[in-house]
mmCIF file with all atom_site columns, C-alpha atoms and ligand atoms in Angstrom:
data_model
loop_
_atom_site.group_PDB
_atom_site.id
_atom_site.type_symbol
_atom_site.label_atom_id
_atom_site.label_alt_id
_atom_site.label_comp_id
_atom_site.label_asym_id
_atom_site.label_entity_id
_atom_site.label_seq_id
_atom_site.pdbx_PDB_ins_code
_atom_site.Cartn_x
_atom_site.Cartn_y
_atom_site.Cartn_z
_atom_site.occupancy
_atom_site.B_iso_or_equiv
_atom_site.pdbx_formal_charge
_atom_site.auth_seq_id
_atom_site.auth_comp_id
_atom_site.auth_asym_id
_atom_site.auth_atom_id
_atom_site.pdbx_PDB_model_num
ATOM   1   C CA . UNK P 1 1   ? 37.497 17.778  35.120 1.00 94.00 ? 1   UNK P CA 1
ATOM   2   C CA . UNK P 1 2   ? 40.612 16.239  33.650 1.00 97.00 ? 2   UNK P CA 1
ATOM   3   C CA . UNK P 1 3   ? 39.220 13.541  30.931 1.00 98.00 ? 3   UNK P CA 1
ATOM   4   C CA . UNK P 1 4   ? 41.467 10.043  30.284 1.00 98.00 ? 4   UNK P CA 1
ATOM   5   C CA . UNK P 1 5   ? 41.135 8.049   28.007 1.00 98.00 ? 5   UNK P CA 1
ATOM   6   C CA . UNK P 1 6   ? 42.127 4.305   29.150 1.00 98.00 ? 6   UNK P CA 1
ATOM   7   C CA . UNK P 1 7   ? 42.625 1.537   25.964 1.00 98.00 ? 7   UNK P CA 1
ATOM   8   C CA . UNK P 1 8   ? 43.067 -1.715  26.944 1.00 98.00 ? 8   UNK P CA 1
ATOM   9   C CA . UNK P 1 9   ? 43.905 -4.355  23.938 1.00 98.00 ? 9   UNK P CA 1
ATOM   10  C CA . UNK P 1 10  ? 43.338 -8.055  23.217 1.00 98.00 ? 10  UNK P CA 1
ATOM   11  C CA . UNK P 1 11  ? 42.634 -10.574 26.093 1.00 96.00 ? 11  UNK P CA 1
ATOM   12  C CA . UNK P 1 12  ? 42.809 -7.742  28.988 1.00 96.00 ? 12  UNK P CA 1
ATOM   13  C CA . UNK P 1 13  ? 39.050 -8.172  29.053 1.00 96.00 ? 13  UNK P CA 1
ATOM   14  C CA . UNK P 1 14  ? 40.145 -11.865 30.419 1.00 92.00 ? 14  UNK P CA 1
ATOM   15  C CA . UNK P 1 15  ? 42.005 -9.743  33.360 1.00 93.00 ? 15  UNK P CA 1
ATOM   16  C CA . UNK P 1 16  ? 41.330 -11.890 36.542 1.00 88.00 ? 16  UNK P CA 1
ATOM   17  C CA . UNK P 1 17  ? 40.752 -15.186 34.762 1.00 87.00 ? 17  UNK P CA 1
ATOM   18  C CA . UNK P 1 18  ? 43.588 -14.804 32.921 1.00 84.00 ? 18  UNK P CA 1
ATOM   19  C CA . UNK P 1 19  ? 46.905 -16.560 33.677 1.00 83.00 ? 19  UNK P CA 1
ATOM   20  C CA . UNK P 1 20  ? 46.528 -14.848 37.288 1.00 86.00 ? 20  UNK P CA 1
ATOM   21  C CA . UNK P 1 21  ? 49.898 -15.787 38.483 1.00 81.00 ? 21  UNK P CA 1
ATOM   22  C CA . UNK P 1 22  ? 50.886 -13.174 35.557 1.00 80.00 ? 22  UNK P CA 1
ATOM   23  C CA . UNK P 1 23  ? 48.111 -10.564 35.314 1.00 81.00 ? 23  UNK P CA 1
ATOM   24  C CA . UNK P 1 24  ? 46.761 -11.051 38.552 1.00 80.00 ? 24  UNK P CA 1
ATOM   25  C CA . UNK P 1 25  ? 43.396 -11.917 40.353 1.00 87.00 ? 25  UNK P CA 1
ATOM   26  C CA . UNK P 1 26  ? 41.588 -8.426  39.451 1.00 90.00 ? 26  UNK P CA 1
ATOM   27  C CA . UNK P 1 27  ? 39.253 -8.044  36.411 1.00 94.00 ? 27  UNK P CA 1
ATOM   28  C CA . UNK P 1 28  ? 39.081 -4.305  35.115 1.00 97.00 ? 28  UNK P CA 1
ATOM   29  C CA . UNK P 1 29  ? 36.168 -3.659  35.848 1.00 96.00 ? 29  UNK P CA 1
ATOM   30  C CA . UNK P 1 30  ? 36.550 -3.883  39.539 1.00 96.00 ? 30  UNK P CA 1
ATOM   31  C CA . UNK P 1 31  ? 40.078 -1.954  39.301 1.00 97.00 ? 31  UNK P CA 1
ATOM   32  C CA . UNK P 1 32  ? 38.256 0.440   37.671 1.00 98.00 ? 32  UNK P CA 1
ATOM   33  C CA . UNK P 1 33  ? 35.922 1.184   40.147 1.00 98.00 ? 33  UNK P CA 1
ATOM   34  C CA . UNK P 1 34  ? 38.138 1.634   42.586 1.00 98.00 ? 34  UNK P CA 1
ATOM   35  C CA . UNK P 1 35  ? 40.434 4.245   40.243 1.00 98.00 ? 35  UNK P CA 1
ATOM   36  C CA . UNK P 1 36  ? 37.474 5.895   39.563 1.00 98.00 ? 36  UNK P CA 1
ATOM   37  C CA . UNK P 1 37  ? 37.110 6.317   43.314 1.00 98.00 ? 37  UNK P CA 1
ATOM   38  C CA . UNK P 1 38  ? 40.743 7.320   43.560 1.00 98.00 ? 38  UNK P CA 1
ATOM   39  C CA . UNK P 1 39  ? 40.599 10.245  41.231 1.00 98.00 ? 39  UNK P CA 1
ATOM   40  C CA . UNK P 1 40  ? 37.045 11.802  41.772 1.00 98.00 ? 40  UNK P CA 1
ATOM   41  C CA . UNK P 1 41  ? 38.750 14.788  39.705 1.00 97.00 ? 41  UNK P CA 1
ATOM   42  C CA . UNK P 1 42  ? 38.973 12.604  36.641 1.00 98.00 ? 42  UNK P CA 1
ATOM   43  C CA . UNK P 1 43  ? 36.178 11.905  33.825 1.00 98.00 ? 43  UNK P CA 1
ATOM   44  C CA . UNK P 1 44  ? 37.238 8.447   32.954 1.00 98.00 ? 44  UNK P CA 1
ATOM   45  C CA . UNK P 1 45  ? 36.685 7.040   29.319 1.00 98.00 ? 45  UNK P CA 1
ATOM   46  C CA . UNK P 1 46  ? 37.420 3.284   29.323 1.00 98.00 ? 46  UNK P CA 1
ATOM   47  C CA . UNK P 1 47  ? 37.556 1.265   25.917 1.00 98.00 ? 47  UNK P CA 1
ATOM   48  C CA . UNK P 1 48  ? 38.714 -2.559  25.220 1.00 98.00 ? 48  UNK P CA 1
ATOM   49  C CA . UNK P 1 49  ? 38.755 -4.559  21.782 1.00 98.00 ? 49  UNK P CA 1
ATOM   50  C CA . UNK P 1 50  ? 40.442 -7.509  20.739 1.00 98.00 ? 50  UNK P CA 1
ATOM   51  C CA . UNK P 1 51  ? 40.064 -6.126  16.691 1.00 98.00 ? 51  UNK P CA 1
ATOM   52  C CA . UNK P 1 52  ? 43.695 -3.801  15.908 1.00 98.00 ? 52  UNK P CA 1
ATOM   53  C CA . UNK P 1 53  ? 41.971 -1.778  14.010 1.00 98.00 ? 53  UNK P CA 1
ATOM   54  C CA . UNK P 1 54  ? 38.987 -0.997  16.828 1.00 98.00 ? 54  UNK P CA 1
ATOM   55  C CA . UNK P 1 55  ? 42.131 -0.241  18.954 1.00 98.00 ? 55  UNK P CA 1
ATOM   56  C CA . UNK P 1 56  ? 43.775 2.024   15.773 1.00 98.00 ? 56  UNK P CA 1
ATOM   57  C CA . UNK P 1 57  ? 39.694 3.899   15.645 1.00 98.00 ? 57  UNK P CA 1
ATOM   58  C CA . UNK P 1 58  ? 39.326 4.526   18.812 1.00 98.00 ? 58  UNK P CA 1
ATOM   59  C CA . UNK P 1 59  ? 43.027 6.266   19.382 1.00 98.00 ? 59  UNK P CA 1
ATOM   60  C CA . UNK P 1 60  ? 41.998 8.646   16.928 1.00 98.00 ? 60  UNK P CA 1
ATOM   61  C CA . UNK P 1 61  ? 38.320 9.264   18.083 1.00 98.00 ? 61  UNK P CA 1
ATOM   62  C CA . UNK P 1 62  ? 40.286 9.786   21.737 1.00 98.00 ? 62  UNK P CA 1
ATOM   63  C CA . UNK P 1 63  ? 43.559 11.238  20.418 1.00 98.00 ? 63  UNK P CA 1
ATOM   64  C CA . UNK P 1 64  ? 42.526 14.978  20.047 1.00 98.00 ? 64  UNK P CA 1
ATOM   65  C CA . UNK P 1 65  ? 39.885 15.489  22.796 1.00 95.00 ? 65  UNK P CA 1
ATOM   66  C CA . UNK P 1 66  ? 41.381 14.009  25.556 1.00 97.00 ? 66  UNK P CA 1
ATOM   67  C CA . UNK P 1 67  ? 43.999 15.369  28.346 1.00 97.00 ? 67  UNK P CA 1
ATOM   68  C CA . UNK P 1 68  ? 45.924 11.951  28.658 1.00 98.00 ? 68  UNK P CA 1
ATOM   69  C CA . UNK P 1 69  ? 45.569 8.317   27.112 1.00 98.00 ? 69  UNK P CA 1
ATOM   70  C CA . UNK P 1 70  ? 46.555 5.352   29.084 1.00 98.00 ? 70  UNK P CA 1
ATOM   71  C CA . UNK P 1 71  ? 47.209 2.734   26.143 1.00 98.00 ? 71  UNK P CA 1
ATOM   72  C CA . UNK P 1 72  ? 47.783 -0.938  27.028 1.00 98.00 ? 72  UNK P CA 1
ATOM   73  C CA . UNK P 1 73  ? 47.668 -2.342  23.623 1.00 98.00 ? 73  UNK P CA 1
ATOM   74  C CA . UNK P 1 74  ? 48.720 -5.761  24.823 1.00 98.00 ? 74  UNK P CA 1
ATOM   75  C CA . UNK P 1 75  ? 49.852 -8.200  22.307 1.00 98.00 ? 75  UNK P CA 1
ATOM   76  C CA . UNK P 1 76  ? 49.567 -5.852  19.682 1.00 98.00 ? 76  UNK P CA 1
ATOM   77  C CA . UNK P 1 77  ? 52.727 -3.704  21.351 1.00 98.00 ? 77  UNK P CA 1
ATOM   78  C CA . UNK P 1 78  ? 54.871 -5.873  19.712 1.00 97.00 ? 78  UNK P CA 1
ATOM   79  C CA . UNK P 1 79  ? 53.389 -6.077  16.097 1.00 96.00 ? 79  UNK P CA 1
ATOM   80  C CA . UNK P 1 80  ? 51.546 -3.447  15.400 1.00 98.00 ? 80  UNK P CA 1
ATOM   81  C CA . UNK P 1 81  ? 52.907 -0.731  13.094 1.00 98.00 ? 81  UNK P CA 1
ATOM   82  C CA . UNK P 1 82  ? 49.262 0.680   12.602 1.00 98.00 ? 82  UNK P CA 1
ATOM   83  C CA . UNK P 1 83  ? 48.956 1.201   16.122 1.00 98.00 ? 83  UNK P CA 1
ATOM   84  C CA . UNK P 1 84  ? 52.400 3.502   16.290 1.00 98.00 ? 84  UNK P CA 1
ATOM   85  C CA . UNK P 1 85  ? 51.999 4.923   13.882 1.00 98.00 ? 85  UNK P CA 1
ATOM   86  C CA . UNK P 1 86  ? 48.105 6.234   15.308 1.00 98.00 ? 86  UNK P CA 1
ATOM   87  C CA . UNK P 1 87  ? 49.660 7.505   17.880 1.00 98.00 ? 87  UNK P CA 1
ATOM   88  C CA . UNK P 1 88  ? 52.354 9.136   16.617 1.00 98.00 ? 88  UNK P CA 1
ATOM   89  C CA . UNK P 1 89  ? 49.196 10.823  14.294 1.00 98.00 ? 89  UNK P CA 1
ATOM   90  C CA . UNK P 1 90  ? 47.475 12.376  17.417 1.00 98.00 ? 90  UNK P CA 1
ATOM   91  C CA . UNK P 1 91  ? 47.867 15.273  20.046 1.00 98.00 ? 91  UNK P CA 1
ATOM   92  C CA . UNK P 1 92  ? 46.639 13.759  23.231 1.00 98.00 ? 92  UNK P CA 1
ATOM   93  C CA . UNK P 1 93  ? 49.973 12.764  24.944 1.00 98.00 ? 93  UNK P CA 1
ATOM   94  C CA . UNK P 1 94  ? 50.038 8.830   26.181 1.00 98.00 ? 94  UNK P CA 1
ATOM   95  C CA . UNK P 1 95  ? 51.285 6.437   28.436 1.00 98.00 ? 95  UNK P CA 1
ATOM   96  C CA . UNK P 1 96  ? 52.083 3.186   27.649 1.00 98.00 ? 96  UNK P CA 1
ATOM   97  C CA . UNK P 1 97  ? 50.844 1.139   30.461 1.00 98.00 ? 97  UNK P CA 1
ATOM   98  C CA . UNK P 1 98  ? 51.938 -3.380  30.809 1.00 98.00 ? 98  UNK P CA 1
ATOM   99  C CA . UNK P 1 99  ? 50.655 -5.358  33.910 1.00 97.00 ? 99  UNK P CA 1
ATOM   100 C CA . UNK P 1 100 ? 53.588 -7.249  33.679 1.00 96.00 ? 100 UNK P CA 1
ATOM   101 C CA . UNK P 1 101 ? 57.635 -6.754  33.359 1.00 97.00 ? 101 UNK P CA 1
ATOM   102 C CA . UNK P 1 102 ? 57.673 -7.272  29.319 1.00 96.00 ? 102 UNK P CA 1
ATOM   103 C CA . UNK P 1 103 ? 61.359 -7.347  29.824 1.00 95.00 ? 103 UNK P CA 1
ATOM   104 C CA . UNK P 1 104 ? 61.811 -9.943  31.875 1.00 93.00 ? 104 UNK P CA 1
ATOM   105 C CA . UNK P 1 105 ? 59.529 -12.346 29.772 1.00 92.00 ? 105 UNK P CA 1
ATOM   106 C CA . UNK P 1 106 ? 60.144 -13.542 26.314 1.00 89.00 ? 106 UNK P CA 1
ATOM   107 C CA . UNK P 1 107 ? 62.438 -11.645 23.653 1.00 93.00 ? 107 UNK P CA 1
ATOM   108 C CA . UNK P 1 108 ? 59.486 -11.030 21.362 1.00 88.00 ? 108 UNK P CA 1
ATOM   109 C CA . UNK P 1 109 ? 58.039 -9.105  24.362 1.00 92.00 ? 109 UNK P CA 1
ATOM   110 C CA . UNK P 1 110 ? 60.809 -6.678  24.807 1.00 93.00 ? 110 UNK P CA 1
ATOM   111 C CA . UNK P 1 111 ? 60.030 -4.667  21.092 1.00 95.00 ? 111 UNK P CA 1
ATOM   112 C CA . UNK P 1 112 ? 57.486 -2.083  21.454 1.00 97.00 ? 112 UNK P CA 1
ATOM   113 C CA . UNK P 1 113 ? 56.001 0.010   18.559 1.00 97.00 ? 113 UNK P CA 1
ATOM   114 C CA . UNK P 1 114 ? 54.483 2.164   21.168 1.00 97.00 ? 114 UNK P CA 1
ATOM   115 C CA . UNK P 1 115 ? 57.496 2.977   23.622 1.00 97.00 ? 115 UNK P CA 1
ATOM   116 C CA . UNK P 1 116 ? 59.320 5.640   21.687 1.00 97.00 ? 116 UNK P CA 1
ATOM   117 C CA . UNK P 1 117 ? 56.075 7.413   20.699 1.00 97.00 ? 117 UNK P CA 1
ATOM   118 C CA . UNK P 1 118 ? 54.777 7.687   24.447 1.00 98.00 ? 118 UNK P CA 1
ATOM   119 C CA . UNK P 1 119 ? 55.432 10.189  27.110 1.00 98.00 ? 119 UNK P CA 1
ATOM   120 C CA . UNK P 1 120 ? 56.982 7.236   29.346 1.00 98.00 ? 120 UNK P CA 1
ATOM   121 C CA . UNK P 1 121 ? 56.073 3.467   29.912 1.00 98.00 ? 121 UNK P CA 1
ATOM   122 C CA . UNK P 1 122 ? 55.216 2.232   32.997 1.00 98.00 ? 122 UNK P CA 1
ATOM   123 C CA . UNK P 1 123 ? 56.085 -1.773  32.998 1.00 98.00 ? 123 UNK P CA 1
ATOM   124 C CA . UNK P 1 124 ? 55.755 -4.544  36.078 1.00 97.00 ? 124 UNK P CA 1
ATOM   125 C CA . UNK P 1 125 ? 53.910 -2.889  38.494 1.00 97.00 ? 125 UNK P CA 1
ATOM   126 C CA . UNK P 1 126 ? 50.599 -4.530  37.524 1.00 96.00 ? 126 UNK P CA 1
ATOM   127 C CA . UNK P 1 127 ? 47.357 -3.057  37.665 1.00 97.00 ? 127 UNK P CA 1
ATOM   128 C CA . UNK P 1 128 ? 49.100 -0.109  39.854 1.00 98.00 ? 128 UNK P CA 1
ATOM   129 C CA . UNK P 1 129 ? 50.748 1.116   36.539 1.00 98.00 ? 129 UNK P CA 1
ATOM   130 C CA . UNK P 1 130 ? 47.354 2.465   35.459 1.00 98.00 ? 130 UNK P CA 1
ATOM   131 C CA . UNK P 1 131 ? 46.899 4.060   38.524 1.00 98.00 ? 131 UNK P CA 1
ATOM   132 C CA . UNK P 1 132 ? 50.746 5.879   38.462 1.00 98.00 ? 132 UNK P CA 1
ATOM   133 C CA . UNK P 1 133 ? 49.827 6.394   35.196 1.00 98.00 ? 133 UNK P CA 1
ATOM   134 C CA . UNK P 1 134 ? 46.982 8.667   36.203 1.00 98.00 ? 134 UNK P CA 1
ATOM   135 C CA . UNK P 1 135 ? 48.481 10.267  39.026 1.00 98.00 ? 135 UNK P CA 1
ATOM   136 C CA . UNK P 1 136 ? 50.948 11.819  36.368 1.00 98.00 ? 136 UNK P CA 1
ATOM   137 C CA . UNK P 1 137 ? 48.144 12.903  33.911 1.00 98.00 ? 137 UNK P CA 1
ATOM   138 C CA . UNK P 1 138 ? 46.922 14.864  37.257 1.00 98.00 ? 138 UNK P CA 1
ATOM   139 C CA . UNK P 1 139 ? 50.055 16.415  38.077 1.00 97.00 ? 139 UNK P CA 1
ATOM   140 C CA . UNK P 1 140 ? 50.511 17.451  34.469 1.00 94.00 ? 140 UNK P CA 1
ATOM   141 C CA . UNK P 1 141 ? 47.028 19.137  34.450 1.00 92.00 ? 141 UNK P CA 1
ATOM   142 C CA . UNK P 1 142 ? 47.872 21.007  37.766 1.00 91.00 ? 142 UNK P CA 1
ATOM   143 C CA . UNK P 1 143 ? 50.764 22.227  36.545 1.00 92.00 ? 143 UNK P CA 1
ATOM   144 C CA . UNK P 1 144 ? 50.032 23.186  33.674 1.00 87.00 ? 144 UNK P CA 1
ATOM   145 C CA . UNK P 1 145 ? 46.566 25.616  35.515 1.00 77.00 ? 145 UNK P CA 1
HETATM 146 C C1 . DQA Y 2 .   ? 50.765 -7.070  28.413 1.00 84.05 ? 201 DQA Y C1 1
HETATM 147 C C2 . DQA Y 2 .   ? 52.087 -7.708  27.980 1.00 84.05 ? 201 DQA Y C2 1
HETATM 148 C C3 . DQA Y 2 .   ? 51.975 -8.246  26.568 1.00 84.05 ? 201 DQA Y C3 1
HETATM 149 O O1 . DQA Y 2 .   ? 53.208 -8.822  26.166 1.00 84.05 ? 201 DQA Y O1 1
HETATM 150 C C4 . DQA Y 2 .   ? 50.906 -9.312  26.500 1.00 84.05 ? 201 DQA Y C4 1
HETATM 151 O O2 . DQA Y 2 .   ? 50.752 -9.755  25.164 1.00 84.05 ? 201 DQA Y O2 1
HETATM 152 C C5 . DQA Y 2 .   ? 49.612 -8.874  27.065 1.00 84.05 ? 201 DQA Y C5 1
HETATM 153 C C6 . DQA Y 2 .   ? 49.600 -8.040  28.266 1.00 84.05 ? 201 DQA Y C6 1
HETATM 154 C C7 . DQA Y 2 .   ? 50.803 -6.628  29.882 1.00 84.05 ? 201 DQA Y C7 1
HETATM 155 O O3 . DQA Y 2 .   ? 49.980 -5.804  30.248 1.00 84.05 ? 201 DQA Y O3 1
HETATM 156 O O4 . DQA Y 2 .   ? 51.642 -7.102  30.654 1.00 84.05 ? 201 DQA Y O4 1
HETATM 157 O O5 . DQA Y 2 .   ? 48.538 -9.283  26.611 1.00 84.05 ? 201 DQA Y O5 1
HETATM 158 O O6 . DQA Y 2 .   ? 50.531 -5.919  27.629 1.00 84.05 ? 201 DQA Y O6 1
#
């Protein structure tokens, strides 16, 4: 089994009644069904908290036991220090995952403490991104067999 580790941060537990014309119609949950039907090879861990510092604990209770992380730390991409810097402290290699193009929204949206400590970023593509996201975590487990 490959084991993931998927962190979503503050308000993504809102996903689906959440300004849908932005993050779409979907709650997790129900996406996460259907990746977890997608990827029958994968042991999925799935954690959410609005708290930084929940989000800071649980990248290092993830971050050496793990084979990928998936981190969407949401609003707390663009302030968080703590949250870089955890994973620039830990061994399991992640992707930072945003529903939405952070780019093409607001300037405060376009700094990321996270970017230049990931593998990659995978922005805009909505839910889908988590998905991509996992498909590479596979690939990088196959190849590496
Ligand atoms: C987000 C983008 C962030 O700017 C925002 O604060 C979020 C969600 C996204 O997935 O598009 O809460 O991370």
């Amino acid at each position: 089994m490959i084991n993931i580790t998927i962190i979503n941060g503050p308000n993504l537990n809102l996903l689906g009644k959440r300004e849908p014309g932005v993050y779409g119609n979907e709650s997790f949950d129900d996406f996460l069904v259907q990746l977890k039907q997608a990827f029958p090879q994968v042991n999925f861990t799935y954690f959410q908290s609005n708290v930084e510092g929940e989000l800071v604990n649980a990248i290092q209770q993830y971050g050496f036991n793990q084979d990928g992380m998936i981190l969407n730390p949401a609003a707390y991409t663009h302030t968080s220090v703590a949250i870089g810097d955890a994973i620039a402290s830990i061994q399991t290699p992640v992707i930072e995952v945003h529903i939405s193009n952070v780019h093409a929204r607001e300037d405060f949206r376009k700094i990321s403490h996270v970017s230049a400590k990931a593998v990659g970023s995978i922005v805009g593509l909505g839910l889908r991104g988590y998905h991509l996201a996992t498909a590479w975590f596979v690939d990088q487990a196959a190849s590496q067999s």
